[in-house]
Amino acid sequence: MEEDQSPLDVAVGRMQQEFHVEEGEIPSFQRQERDHQRLSDLSVDNTSGDTLVIVKFPKGDFVNCRGRQWTTKEFLMQSEQLLATGSSVFANLLSPRVQAQMRRRLDGEYEAHQYVLDLTPQVEGDESASEVAQLSLSHGVREWWRSHYFLHISKYLVAGHDDNCPYHLEALIADEENQERMKTKGTRTKPIDIDELENPRPRQILDYCPIRHRAAILRLLLAIRGDDLVLNSASRVVTTAMVAKQFDCVNIVGGPVLSWFLAEPNENFIDVNAEDAFKISWTLELQETARVAFRILVTERAIEIPTDRSEGVFRRRQESMFQRPRGNLTDEQETCVQHAAQKLIQRAEELWAGLLSKNPRKYLGISKSPTYSPAIWLQIRTYVSQVAEAATTDAQSNDTFLFNLQDGNRARFVSDARIIATRSIFEQLLPVQAVLTSFFWDRLSSYSSQRHLRWEAVTSAFPEFWDQFAAAIHKLYVKWASPRLEVNIARNGPLVLGLSDEEFKFLPLWAGGLDDGTGGVFQPEIPNALHGFPIEPGPVFITGESIPDIDTSTEDGGTTIYTGTETVTMTQGYSVQATRSHTIKTDYDDVNHAALATTSRHSTLDSVVGADATVPRTVGARHIDEDFDWTATGSDCSDLSDLGGSDSDFGFEEIGHDDGDIEQATNTTAS
């Protein structure tokens, strides 16, 4: 060994002799070695500051990749650096009150230091259980090291070993064997099957590891100090992000984590592990990656809704329709995705209905030609509906290539033994589900923009319409199947990612949504007032919908009443109890129209006239608020007969009646 070589250079040379390291990866290997060295050497002797930090490690044979045992770490930091993060946690821990409690607990130890922080994680209690739950890794995160072999991602991004690594040499040997297997069997068109990879004991890490937890705390503190934050695996990224959240300083790790996401081709993590990518981005408030992961989750959920409706049950599936393994979301995140999925499938239904409607020209925004007769428009309408239906059923010459490409793409997360052919899945979809796939839009774009013998009579006879139709479909194609994404992920998935503001509005404000934390964005929309404006102010919205003052006769003699969403035909001789439409927050999901109920021939009227008063069928009752006592002392109107002169608008006019009818009803009540 030459005298001028540093210990790090010696380590690099030894590793290159034992296992090959690509020349371009030497800087990454050196970063990883420095990370090991920093954590091993961390002590009071080689640090400075006014704050003593203590992180205790559990007893046991826990070693790092260099075979060094993990022991309790005590080192110094500057309190100004901790407070500069803006963390409320560090501000509280450094406060006089908490420091006084710490001094009493230490009973005279560490008196030489101005501040003392014991950041050892709790081992019992509710706080400990919460931290363990947040730091538990999903199966997709623990297995992401495999992406080094079937996606050719740098091992210094995804294949780093766990912080507790007692079988380091065994892991290195298995890595080399997998590398050779990839070279002999793997190709770019047909990647190596994920089940063919060796899964050595060191790779079978725990979902929660106390060593990994404590090492992440140390790396966070060193990053606050300004040291390099090395993220060499998905498990380290998730743990670092969650620890930063617990210490309220996500701004420290947001940049490095975003860089990890965007390091090509590691952006595949967002596509394959969308739930984990969404949770990490949500935790660190990374707008770009959050929105892309949200696109994937919402489309996957939306395409399942028609199936759930037909089966009459909502199922929590372990896999998506195209077999992507699913992770878990928090309740808040799950609510966000579900509401957006409902909006997306509604848009898909509207699009499909628009293409098959009697007037697709209006839906597509195509101008009406004055030279076209009704017969011509009927011919054009038939052409549009046939093109749309063909996009869901008819095969094209390049279908085999596209479906095989999707099978290879899905091999990132499902083994050859379990994979269901993409063609088989697509052929089972309902038309509205097919709208959410890239195959539908590829076919629709092809059918609308190229001449096909099947529709030659239309496209040749009406070139002006055909040009406008092709342009309209292309505009929809860009909106649905080729939107501008926030992160440049591969666009080779089976689902389209064209979400609109109607879906994105359920995201928090930091992600470009409208959710301000009040929950208002998830409430049912207030219906439009019948007269175009609310007729009264207050905590409820009064639409002004009511019984019309003039009966509308139908052919069978029945009376029709508009309820806000539909027309109800009344049976002749039945009376009506009408209540003003109040749209308020309820415990029910389906509050869609005004409260307008029909009663039997002998209906009851809830008012101050009296309970169970029989009302003649020719009498129409004005609406009276049941919680208002008109006869109370001090009331401006203590006599019901004065009601006709009231300034209040009760939503409908009095129906004509005989005075004898009212007298009869009043006498009946009195008796």
XYZ file of C-alpha atoms in Angstrom:
671
model
C 0.000 0.000 0.000
C 1.314 3.400 -0.902
C 1.849 5.764 2.013
C -0.293 8.556 0.528
C -3.393 6.341 0.201
C -6.257 7.086 2.573
C -8.168 4.307 4.356
C -11.087 5.004 2.035
C -8.878 4.487 -1.050
C -7.649 1.214 0.404
C -11.246 0.074 0.951
C -12.178 0.985 -2.618
C -9.222 -0.966 -4.001
C -10.039 -4.010 -1.896
C -13.668 -3.985 -3.017
C -12.683 -3.680 -6.689
C -10.459 -6.717 -6.316
C -13.097 -8.837 -4.555
C -16.178 -7.758 -6.517
C -16.243 -5.734 -9.696
C -17.301 -2.084 -9.351
C -18.119 -0.175 -12.513
C -15.916 2.847 -13.037
C -18.900 5.190 -13.166
C -20.175 3.876 -9.831
C -16.996 4.486 -7.833
C -18.216 7.920 -6.582
C -21.446 6.296 -5.353
C -19.463 3.560 -3.657
C -17.280 6.177 -1.966
C -20.355 8.053 -0.703
C -21.656 4.838 0.797
C -18.329 4.149 2.504
C -18.230 7.658 3.977
C -21.729 7.146 5.329
C -20.628 3.995 7.150
C -17.552 5.770 8.467
C -19.471 8.821 9.745
C -21.926 6.747 11.740
C -19.208 4.502 13.159
C -16.995 7.404 14.284
C -19.786 9.603 15.656
C -18.850 10.655 19.200
C -18.269 13.624 21.480
C -14.566 13.585 20.623
C -14.994 14.399 16.930
C -18.001 16.759 17.137
C -18.635 20.173 18.651
C -21.602 22.207 19.861
C -23.618 23.268 22.890
C -26.084 20.364 22.710
C -25.350 16.788 23.721
C -27.405 14.271 21.730
C -27.930 10.737 23.017
C -29.285 7.844 20.931
C -29.233 4.498 22.734
C -29.093 1.240 20.774
C -30.599 -2.003 22.085
C -28.282 -4.643 23.442
C -27.544 -7.560 21.170
C -25.380 -8.718 18.300
C -26.359 -5.943 15.890
C -23.648 -5.051 13.367
C -23.350 -2.878 10.270
C -22.031 -3.882 6.853
C -18.452 -3.567 8.128
C -19.055 -5.930 11.015
C -18.957 -3.147 13.627
C -21.398 -3.439 16.481
C -24.045 -0.772 16.954
C -23.581 0.921 20.315
C -25.041 3.969 22.060
C -24.108 7.218 20.333
C -23.327 10.440 22.217
C -22.221 13.451 20.187
C -22.466 17.236 20.037
C -24.502 19.574 17.833
C -25.249 23.281 17.733
C -28.698 24.165 19.085
C -28.952 26.907 16.454
C -28.802 24.274 13.719
C -31.640 22.313 15.297
C -33.817 25.395 15.776
C -33.076 26.631 12.249
C -35.039 23.686 10.864
C -38.226 25.293 12.173
C -39.067 22.059 13.968
C -41.609 22.416 16.762
C -40.233 19.178 18.236
C -36.705 20.513 18.654
C -38.046 23.862 19.880
C -39.970 22.040 22.589
C -37.073 19.760 23.550
C -34.737 22.752 23.900
C -37.229 24.794 25.938
C -36.367 25.599 29.602
C -39.267 23.513 30.908
C -38.309 20.319 29.081
C -34.606 20.849 29.769
C -35.368 21.165 33.498
C -37.226 17.853 33.353
C -34.299 16.297 31.514
C -31.820 17.520 34.144
C -33.892 16.016 36.937
C -34.073 12.706 35.122
C -30.327 12.639 34.472
C -29.677 13.399 38.160
C -26.553 15.504 37.758
C -25.061 13.826 34.681
C -23.817 15.874 31.719
C -23.777 19.143 33.679
C -21.038 20.476 31.404
C -23.397 20.740 28.436
C -25.872 23.578 27.969
C -28.535 21.324 26.428
C -29.072 17.577 26.542
C -31.354 15.713 24.130
C -32.135 12.033 24.547
C -33.627 11.073 21.187
C -33.811 7.337 21.856
C -37.143 5.992 20.538
C -39.659 4.845 23.132
C -39.946 1.083 23.497
C -43.457 0.931 24.965
C -46.658 2.949 25.131
C -48.939 4.528 22.542
C -46.191 6.722 21.113
C -43.987 3.707 20.502
C -46.806 1.785 18.815
C -47.556 4.745 16.557
C -43.916 5.111 15.519
C -43.581 1.405 14.778
C -46.707 1.509 12.606
C -45.417 4.503 10.645
C -41.977 2.966 10.152
C -43.144 -0.513 9.136
C -42.187 -1.201 5.528
C -44.507 -2.631 2.909
C -43.602 -5.727 0.935
C -43.027 -3.635 -2.190
C -40.510 -1.410 -0.406
C -38.629 -4.338 1.122
C -38.416 -6.076 -2.265
C -37.443 -3.033 -4.346
C -33.799 -4.157 -4.332
C -34.840 -6.565 -7.128
C -35.354 -3.585 -9.457
C -31.565 -3.392 -9.806
C -31.734 -6.613 -11.828
C -34.937 -6.357 -13.864
C -34.968 -2.553 -14.342
C -31.206 -1.932 -14.383
C -31.354 0.686 -11.617
C -28.049 1.462 -9.917
C -27.491 -0.720 -6.880
C -26.346 2.375 -5.009
C -29.902 3.686 -5.311
C -31.960 0.584 -4.570
C -29.803 -2.346 -3.449
C -28.134 -1.004 -0.308
C -28.057 -3.399 2.636
C -30.072 -2.926 5.798
C -28.387 -1.151 8.723
C -28.423 -4.396 10.685
C -26.369 -6.583 8.331
C -24.900 -9.644 10.084
C -24.615 -11.607 6.804
C -22.907 -9.016 4.673
C -20.532 -11.373 2.834
C -23.373 -13.774 2.052
C -25.333 -10.876 0.574
C -22.398 -9.833 -1.629
C -22.045 -13.338 -3.036
C -25.781 -13.555 -3.787
C -25.627 -10.148 -5.479
C -22.876 -11.356 -7.811
C -24.814 -14.531 -8.630
C -27.902 -12.528 -9.490
C -25.782 -10.210 -11.619
C -24.498 -13.155 -13.661
C -28.008 -14.585 -13.976
C -29.253 -11.254 -15.300
C -26.512 -11.125 -17.938
C -27.253 -14.615 -19.257
C -31.091 -14.614 -19.164
C -32.260 -11.038 -19.124
C -32.915 -8.931 -22.189
C -34.484 -5.538 -22.650
C -37.538 -6.975 -24.449
C -38.008 -9.839 -21.989
C -36.633 -8.956 -18.550
C -35.591 -11.598 -16.084
C -38.477 -13.158 -14.174
C -38.544 -11.781 -10.644
C -38.972 -15.310 -9.268
C -35.625 -16.360 -10.789
C -33.630 -14.059 -8.522
C -31.907 -15.420 -5.466
C -33.462 -14.114 -2.257
C -30.623 -14.448 0.265
C -31.124 -14.283 3.998
C -29.734 -10.709 4.323
C -32.390 -9.468 1.878
C -35.232 -10.830 3.992
C -35.374 -7.783 6.232
C -37.946 -7.076 8.923
C -40.778 -4.662 8.255
C -39.667 -2.759 11.372
C -36.119 -2.776 12.719
C -35.052 -0.796 15.827
C -31.522 -0.485 14.409
C -32.807 0.942 11.143
C -34.971 3.367 13.139
C -32.074 4.678 15.231
C -29.678 4.864 12.286
C -32.247 7.009 10.457
C -32.355 9.410 13.418
C -28.565 9.731 13.280
C -28.584 10.369 9.524
C -31.284 13.007 9.939
C -29.220 14.838 12.563
C -26.107 14.658 10.398
C -28.103 16.047 7.461
C -29.232 18.937 9.683
C -25.571 19.506 10.416
C -24.913 19.712 6.680
C -23.516 16.251 5.954
C -24.382 14.203 2.878
C -27.604 12.195 3.168
C -27.026 8.844 1.456
C -30.212 7.103 0.295
C -29.234 3.740 -1.169
C -32.464 1.742 -0.796
C -36.221 2.164 -0.723
C -36.312 1.001 2.890
C -33.903 3.759 3.904
C -35.905 6.369 1.960
C -39.195 5.452 3.646
C -37.641 5.276 7.113
C -35.824 8.588 6.684
C -38.989 10.323 5.470
C -41.094 9.066 8.374
C -38.447 9.945 10.970
C -38.197 13.450 9.509
C -41.977 13.753 9.835
C -41.854 12.647 13.461
C -39.256 15.337 14.199
C -41.165 17.959 12.149
C -38.315 18.773 9.796
C -39.332 17.254 6.476
C -37.709 20.162 4.649
C -34.307 18.666 5.462
C -34.894 15.434 3.537
C -37.397 16.539 0.872
C -34.749 17.437 -1.713
C -32.695 14.218 -1.441
C -35.837 12.057 -1.493
C -37.171 13.848 -4.581
C -33.798 13.333 -6.277
C -34.026 9.636 -5.424
C -37.488 9.434 -7.018
C -36.380 11.190 -10.199
C -33.082 9.359 -10.742
C -33.784 7.453 -13.970
C -34.959 4.754 -14.211
C -35.888 4.728 -10.518
C -39.050 6.709 -11.285
C -40.513 3.232 -11.887
C -40.921 3.075 -8.108
C -43.849 5.505 -8.420
C -45.581 3.297 -10.975
C -44.956 -0.045 -9.248
C -45.357 1.099 -5.624
C -47.867 3.897 -6.101
C -49.240 3.757 -2.545
C -45.799 4.057 -0.961
C -44.809 6.827 -3.367
C -48.026 8.676 -2.522
C -47.498 8.284 1.232
C -43.876 9.445 1.079
C -44.812 12.407 -1.105
C -47.740 13.242 1.186
C -45.463 13.107 4.228
C -42.796 15.342 2.685
C -45.269 17.480 0.679
C -43.637 16.676 -2.661
C -46.206 17.988 -5.129
C -44.850 16.489 -8.349
C -44.525 12.886 -7.221
C -47.732 13.062 -5.174
C -49.789 14.087 -8.212
C -48.315 11.397 -10.471
C -48.877 8.648 -7.892
C -52.386 10.029 -7.374
C -53.096 9.674 -11.099
C -52.198 5.983 -10.959
C -54.177 5.231 -7.805
C -57.303 7.071 -8.936
C -57.422 5.446 -12.379
C -56.879 1.987 -10.902
C -59.688 2.548 -8.422
C -62.049 4.124 -10.968
C -61.834 1.239 -13.432
C -63.031 -1.145 -10.699
C -66.162 0.839 -9.790
C -68.404 -0.509 -12.617
C -67.473 -4.067 -11.625
C -68.299 -3.371 -7.988
C -71.643 -1.872 -9.015
C -72.574 -4.895 -11.106
C -71.657 -7.245 -8.266
C -73.402 -5.072 -5.697
C -70.457 -5.073 -3.307
C -67.313 -3.013 -2.755
C -64.204 -5.166 -2.462
C -60.783 -4.226 -1.168
C -58.543 -5.994 -3.636
C -54.977 -7.046 -2.891
C -54.102 -6.432 -6.535
C -55.229 -3.943 -9.136
C -57.186 -5.109 -12.175
C -53.875 -5.474 -14.031
C -52.302 -7.351 -11.083
C -50.188 -4.602 -9.547
C -49.757 -5.476 -5.842
C -51.467 -2.880 -3.691
C -50.210 -1.230 -0.534
C -52.066 0.623 2.186
C -53.003 4.272 2.537
C -54.055 6.283 5.554
C -57.776 6.945 6.012
C -57.317 10.541 4.873
C -55.460 9.491 1.731
C -57.966 6.716 1.018
C -60.857 9.185 1.178
C -59.059 11.460 -1.244
C -58.512 8.658 -3.767
C -62.046 7.265 -3.514
C -63.751 10.601 -4.148
C -61.501 11.326 -7.119
C -62.143 7.844 -8.544
C -65.894 8.451 -8.423
C -65.439 11.711 -10.324
C -63.213 10.043 -12.933
C -65.607 7.192 -13.682
C -68.417 9.753 -13.985
C -66.371 11.588 -16.625
C -65.732 8.314 -18.440
C -69.447 7.514 -18.401
C -70.269 10.974 -19.734
C -67.718 10.581 -22.536
C -69.046 7.190 -23.568
C -72.639 8.428 -23.440
C -71.654 11.501 -25.445
C -70.088 9.443 -28.233
C -73.187 7.239 -28.477
C -75.704 10.049 -28.007
C -78.188 11.349 -30.562
C -76.084 14.471 -30.919
C -72.369 13.545 -30.684
C -71.562 16.651 -32.691
C -72.618 18.854 -29.790
C -70.630 16.787 -27.271
C -67.491 16.926 -29.425
C -67.869 20.637 -30.143
C -68.178 20.202 -33.909
C -69.885 23.029 -35.758
C -73.143 22.223 -37.512
C -73.040 22.498 -41.288
C -76.128 24.150 -42.786
C -75.834 21.935 -45.873
C -76.310 18.671 -43.967
C -79.829 17.295 -43.888
C -81.271 15.339 -40.935
C -80.661 12.142 -42.888
C -76.986 13.017 -43.271
C -76.650 13.767 -39.574
C -78.223 10.397 -38.808
C -75.601 8.769 -41.011
C -72.827 10.715 -39.258
C -74.198 9.822 -35.831
C -74.132 6.149 -36.777
C -70.536 6.513 -37.959
C -69.401 8.097 -34.656
C -71.074 5.428 -32.526
C -69.607 2.639 -34.662
C -66.104 4.088 -34.347
C -66.467 4.322 -30.554
C -67.786 0.774 -30.230
C -65.080 -0.568 -32.539
C -62.433 0.940 -30.258
C -63.612 -1.373 -27.466
C -64.104 -4.556 -29.489
C -62.360 -4.678 -32.875
C -58.790 -5.931 -33.079
C -56.081 -4.053 -34.943
C -52.992 -5.294 -36.720
C -50.645 -3.983 -34.024
C -52.697 -5.281 -31.077
C -50.451 -8.289 -30.537
C -47.382 -6.087 -30.273
C -49.088 -3.689 -27.846
C -50.470 -6.431 -25.626
C -47.112 -8.229 -25.517
C -45.445 -4.932 -24.631
C -47.844 -4.569 -21.716
C -47.140 -8.113 -20.558
C -43.440 -7.268 -20.451
C -44.176 -4.009 -18.659
C -46.255 -5.782 -16.012
C -43.424 -8.267 -15.437
C -41.955 -5.571 -13.175
C -44.370 -6.619 -10.443
C -45.903 -9.997 -11.330
C -44.083 -13.257 -12.067
C -44.439 -15.252 -15.279
C -46.212 -18.043 -13.407
C -48.996 -15.735 -12.167
C -49.421 -13.213 -14.935
C -52.762 -13.041 -16.757
C -52.425 -11.960 -20.381
C -53.219 -8.285 -20.864
C -55.391 -9.124 -23.869
C -57.569 -11.393 -21.709
C -58.063 -8.666 -19.110
C -58.943 -6.034 -21.716
C -61.485 -8.252 -23.461
C -63.408 -8.645 -20.195
C -63.794 -4.899 -19.623
C -67.057 -3.007 -19.977
C -66.989 -0.174 -22.546
C -66.840 2.517 -19.854
C -63.902 0.669 -18.268
C -62.134 0.418 -21.612
C -62.282 4.222 -21.841
C -59.717 4.298 -19.020
C -57.187 2.177 -20.944
C -54.557 3.201 -23.447
C -55.749 0.523 -25.917
C -59.132 2.222 -26.345
C -57.556 5.571 -27.103
C -54.969 4.119 -29.485
C -57.749 2.440 -31.454
C -60.095 5.436 -31.327
C -57.335 7.732 -32.537
C -56.473 5.355 -35.367
C -60.074 4.853 -36.488
C -60.855 8.568 -36.452
C -57.709 9.833 -38.181
C -57.177 7.195 -40.885
C -59.372 6.048 -43.742
C -60.986 2.673 -43.177
C -62.923 0.791 -45.827
C -65.749 0.164 -43.376
C -66.559 3.872 -43.129
C -65.297 5.044 -46.521
C -68.770 6.190 -47.537
C -68.912 8.692 -44.684
C -65.328 9.935 -44.589
C -65.234 10.472 -48.356
C -68.646 12.088 -48.623
C -68.216 14.468 -45.693
C -64.520 15.416 -45.489
C -65.251 18.645 -43.604
C -66.959 16.762 -40.793
C -64.308 14.038 -40.810
C -61.528 16.602 -40.334
C -63.366 18.186 -37.405
C -64.125 14.770 -35.914
C -60.476 13.679 -36.126
C -59.369 16.956 -34.509
C -61.922 16.576 -31.701
C -60.825 12.997 -30.978
C -57.174 14.046 -30.996
C -57.966 16.762 -28.466
C -59.657 14.186 -26.232
C -56.744 11.784 -26.761
C -54.249 14.336 -25.482
C -56.476 15.136 -22.510
C -57.104 11.528 -21.493
C -54.228 9.401 -22.770
C -51.309 11.778 -23.246
C -51.431 14.502 -20.583
C -48.380 16.407 -19.500
C -47.171 14.603 -16.386
C -45.488 16.225 -13.408
C -42.786 13.513 -13.364
C -41.407 11.880 -16.489
C -42.501 8.331 -15.731
C -42.659 5.765 -18.531
C -45.977 5.988 -20.410
C -46.180 2.301 -21.171
C -48.811 1.275 -18.631
C -52.229 -0.121 -19.599
C -54.174 2.720 -17.940
C -54.556 6.346 -18.985
C -53.518 9.046 -16.517
C -55.555 12.002 -17.784
C -57.034 13.369 -14.587
C -58.729 16.763 -14.577
C -59.158 19.476 -11.956
C -62.377 17.723 -10.927
C -60.272 14.835 -9.612
C -57.253 16.835 -8.442
C -59.419 19.119 -6.309
C -59.552 16.456 -3.583
C -55.802 16.810 -2.977
C -54.485 19.127 -0.227
C -53.598 22.708 -1.060
C -49.855 22.001 -1.136
C -50.473 19.424 -3.905
C -52.502 21.827 -6.028
C -55.891 20.646 -4.749
C -58.717 22.401 -2.927
C -58.764 20.460 0.351
C -58.065 23.079 3.012
C -58.545 20.670 5.897
C -62.167 21.594 6.621
C -63.574 18.693 4.618
C -65.770 20.970 2.544
C -64.400 19.656 -0.742
C -65.830 16.214 0.082
C -69.368 17.471 0.784
C -72.151 17.079 -1.805
C -72.438 20.035 -4.101
C -75.268 22.485 -3.381
C -77.924 22.155 -6.087
C -78.746 25.130 -8.230
C -81.735 27.167 -7.118
C -84.795 26.795 -9.286
C -84.932 30.566 -9.745
C -81.185 30.904 -10.168
C -80.467 32.182 -6.656
C -81.182 31.233 -3.025
C -84.368 32.847 -1.746
C -83.314 33.127 1.900
C -80.023 33.525 3.777
C -78.914 31.398 6.697
C -77.148 28.123 7.533
C -79.249 26.179 5.031
C -79.642 26.699 1.302
C -83.242 27.082 0.160
C -83.549 26.220 -3.511
C -87.003 27.681 -4.028
C -88.331 24.425 -5.448
C -91.951 23.802 -4.533
C -95.297 22.687 -5.849
C -96.168 24.686 -8.971
C -99.076 27.052 -8.590
C -100.694 25.764 -11.776
C -101.353 22.042 -12.179
C -99.790 20.496 -15.236
C -102.152 17.991 -16.758
C -100.972 14.747 -18.288
C -102.780 12.565 -20.733
C -104.129 10.327 -17.979
C -105.347 13.246 -15.919
C -102.629 12.998 -13.267
C -100.861 16.020 -11.803
C -97.109 16.315 -12.405
C -94.745 17.805 -9.827
C -91.055 18.554 -10.411
C -88.943 17.438 -7.435
C -85.650 18.923 -8.567
C -84.325 15.834 -10.299
C -87.402 14.157 -11.759
C -91.086 14.671 -12.518
C -93.547 12.838 -10.255
C -97.054 12.154 -11.518
C -99.672 12.475 -8.778
C -102.727 10.218 -8.662
C -105.909 12.229 -8.909
C -107.507 12.789 -5.496
C -104.293 12.522 -3.474
C -103.086 15.509 -1.473
C -99.530 16.700 -1.076
C -97.407 17.665 1.889
C -94.610 19.921 0.663
C -91.522 21.025 2.561
C -89.025 23.586 1.374
C -85.790 22.170 0.022
C -83.015 22.518 2.598
C -79.598 21.222 1.592
C -77.553 20.631 4.729
C -74.844 18.283 5.918
C -76.297 14.891 6.827
C -75.066 11.476 7.842
C -76.315 10.057 4.583
C -74.437 9.918 1.336
C -77.369 10.379 -1.050
C -79.127 13.700 -0.477
C -80.013 14.612 -4.016
C -83.337 16.405 -4.107
C -85.904 18.358 -2.147
C -88.078 16.731 0.495
C -91.286 16.310 -1.422
C -93.525 13.445 -0.332
C -96.931 12.294 -1.448
C -99.396 11.168 1.193
C -102.525 9.070 1.169
C -106.032 10.340 0.567
C -106.301 11.087 4.305
C -102.918 12.740 4.826
C -101.694 14.362 8.017
C -100.472 17.916 8.184
C -97.724 18.736 10.684
C -98.473 22.293 11.784
C -99.983 24.253 14.610
C -103.448 23.426 13.277
C -103.190 20.203 15.211
C -101.877 16.696 14.935
C -103.630 14.251 12.629
C -105.888 16.919 11.143
C -107.733 15.619 8.109
C -107.176 17.869 5.122
C -109.552 17.897 2.146
C -107.840 17.034 -1.133
C -108.617 20.460 -2.588
C -106.796 22.309 0.164
C -103.183 23.247 -0.278
C -101.320 24.006 2.964
C -98.773 26.758 3.155
C -95.464 25.661 4.624
C -94.955 26.605 8.275
C -91.691 26.118 10.147
C -92.495 23.574 12.829
C -90.106 25.026 15.378
C -91.680 28.502 15.250
C -94.579 29.347 17.565
C -96.768 31.909 15.860
C -98.973 32.340 18.973
C -96.067 33.142 21.280
C -96.157 36.424 23.164
C -94.463 39.182 21.233
C -94.965 37.567 17.873
C -95.715 39.911 15.025
C -98.375 37.510 13.845
C -100.320 35.790 16.604
C -103.307 34.881 14.448
C -103.001 32.284 11.710
C -105.539 34.208 9.674
C -102.970 36.975 9.294
C -100.585 34.593 7.591
C -101.784 35.670 4.198
C -100.369 39.135 4.761
C -96.957 37.900 5.822
C -93.904 39.094 3.926
C -92.387 35.606 4.117
C -92.207 33.663 0.899
C -93.149 30.082 1.563
C -92.259 28.846 -1.865
C -95.678 28.354 -3.468
C -99.019 30.008 -3.881
C -102.173 28.941 -2.080
C -104.331 26.593 -4.106
C -107.942 27.701 -4.548
C -110.474 26.310 -2.060
C -113.889 26.895 -0.529
C -114.225 28.560 2.864
C -116.406 25.697 3.949
C -113.564 23.280 3.479
C -111.329 25.206 5.890
C -114.147 25.551 8.410
C -114.773 21.827 8.212
C -111.077 21.051 8.714
C -110.857 23.436 11.707
C -113.935 21.999 13.351
C -112.606 18.507 12.905
C -109.366 19.506 14.641
C -111.165 21.188 17.507
C -113.271 18.148 18.136
